Amino acid sequence: MEFEIYMPCEPAWICTSFLWLFSMLALLGLLGFINILYKEYKKIQRASRVKKRRQTHHRKRR
């Protein structure tokens, strides 16, 4: 499946360069978004482990 993007430019190499630039920016944005999601996931997992640990520690002290 080929995507066509209309960009009115005369030399073909300019259009190709812009297409590569936008593709790389989209890829970097996607990788950054995945990185943010992974970091948030790890943070949530750590918080739940700490909460569980504190609850068991609190029960033992009673």
Tab-separated table of C-alpha atoms in Angstrom:
chain	number	residue	atom	x	y	z
A	1	MET	CA	0.000	0.000	0.000
A	2	GLU	CA	1.514	3.276	-1.068
A	3	PHE	CA	0.621	6.607	0.509
A	4	GLU	CA	0.605	9.716	-1.610
A	5	ILE	CA	1.262	13.121	-0.116
A	6	TYR	CA	0.593	16.108	-2.318
A	7	MET	CA	3.413	18.615	-2.061
A	8	PRO	CA	3.677	21.098	-4.924
A	9	CYS	CA	7.404	21.304	-5.508
A	10	GLU	CA	9.319	21.263	-8.745
A	11	PRO	CA	12.542	19.353	-8.120
A	12	ALA	CA	11.632	15.812	-7.116
A	13	TRP	CA	14.573	15.501	-4.715
A	14	ILE	CA	13.083	18.265	-2.506
A	15	CYS	CA	9.832	16.346	-2.158
A	16	THR	CA	11.725	13.152	-1.438
A	17	SER	CA	13.847	14.913	1.187
A	18	PHE	CA	10.771	16.344	2.894
A	19	LEU	CA	9.098	12.957	2.840
A	20	TRP	CA	12.137	11.351	4.494
A	21	LEU	CA	12.321	14.173	7.042
A	22	PHE	CA	8.658	13.843	8.013
A	23	SER	CA	8.965	10.058	8.145
A	24	MET	CA	11.943	10.293	10.502
A	25	LEU	CA	10.170	12.858	12.691
A	26	ALA	CA	7.094	10.623	12.878
A	27	LEU	CA	9.258	7.644	13.791
A	28	LEU	CA	11.105	9.597	16.488
A	29	GLY	CA	7.797	10.833	17.870
A	30	LEU	CA	6.440	7.300	18.003
A	31	LEU	CA	9.569	6.015	19.751
A	32	GLY	CA	9.404	8.882	22.244
A	33	PHE	CA	5.755	8.127	22.964
A	34	ILE	CA	6.524	4.442	23.549
A	35	ASN	CA	9.384	5.451	25.854
A	36	ILE	CA	7.064	7.683	27.906
A	37	LEU	CA	4.476	4.901	28.165
A	38	TYR	CA	7.134	2.428	29.336
A	39	LYS	CA	8.454	4.806	31.986
A	40	GLU	CA	4.942	5.463	33.296
A	41	TYR	CA	4.234	1.735	33.385
A	42	LYS	CA	7.384	1.108	35.411
A	43	LYS	CA	6.502	3.957	37.779
A	44	ILE	CA	3.000	2.563	38.363
A	45	GLN	CA	4.368	-0.937	38.971
A	46	ARG	CA	6.898	0.396	41.472
A	47	ALA	CA	4.237	2.401	43.294
A	48	SER	CA	1.974	-0.629	43.589
A	49	ARG	CA	4.861	-2.748	44.941
A	50	VAL	CA	5.704	-0.100	47.530
A	51	LYS	CA	2.047	0.216	48.542
A	52	LYS	CA	1.707	-3.545	48.921
A	53	ARG	CA	4.934	-3.689	50.940
A	54	ARG	CA	3.750	-0.906	53.250
A	55	GLN	CA	0.403	-2.629	53.834
A	56	THR	CA	2.038	-5.921	54.829
A	57	HIS	CA	4.580	-4.084	57.010
A	58	HIS	CA	1.779	-2.177	58.728
A	59	ARG	CA	-0.169	-5.373	59.460
A	60	LYS	CA	2.890	-7.016	61.015
A	61	ARG	CA	3.398	-4.119	63.437
A	62	ARG	CA	-0.107	-4.414	64.915
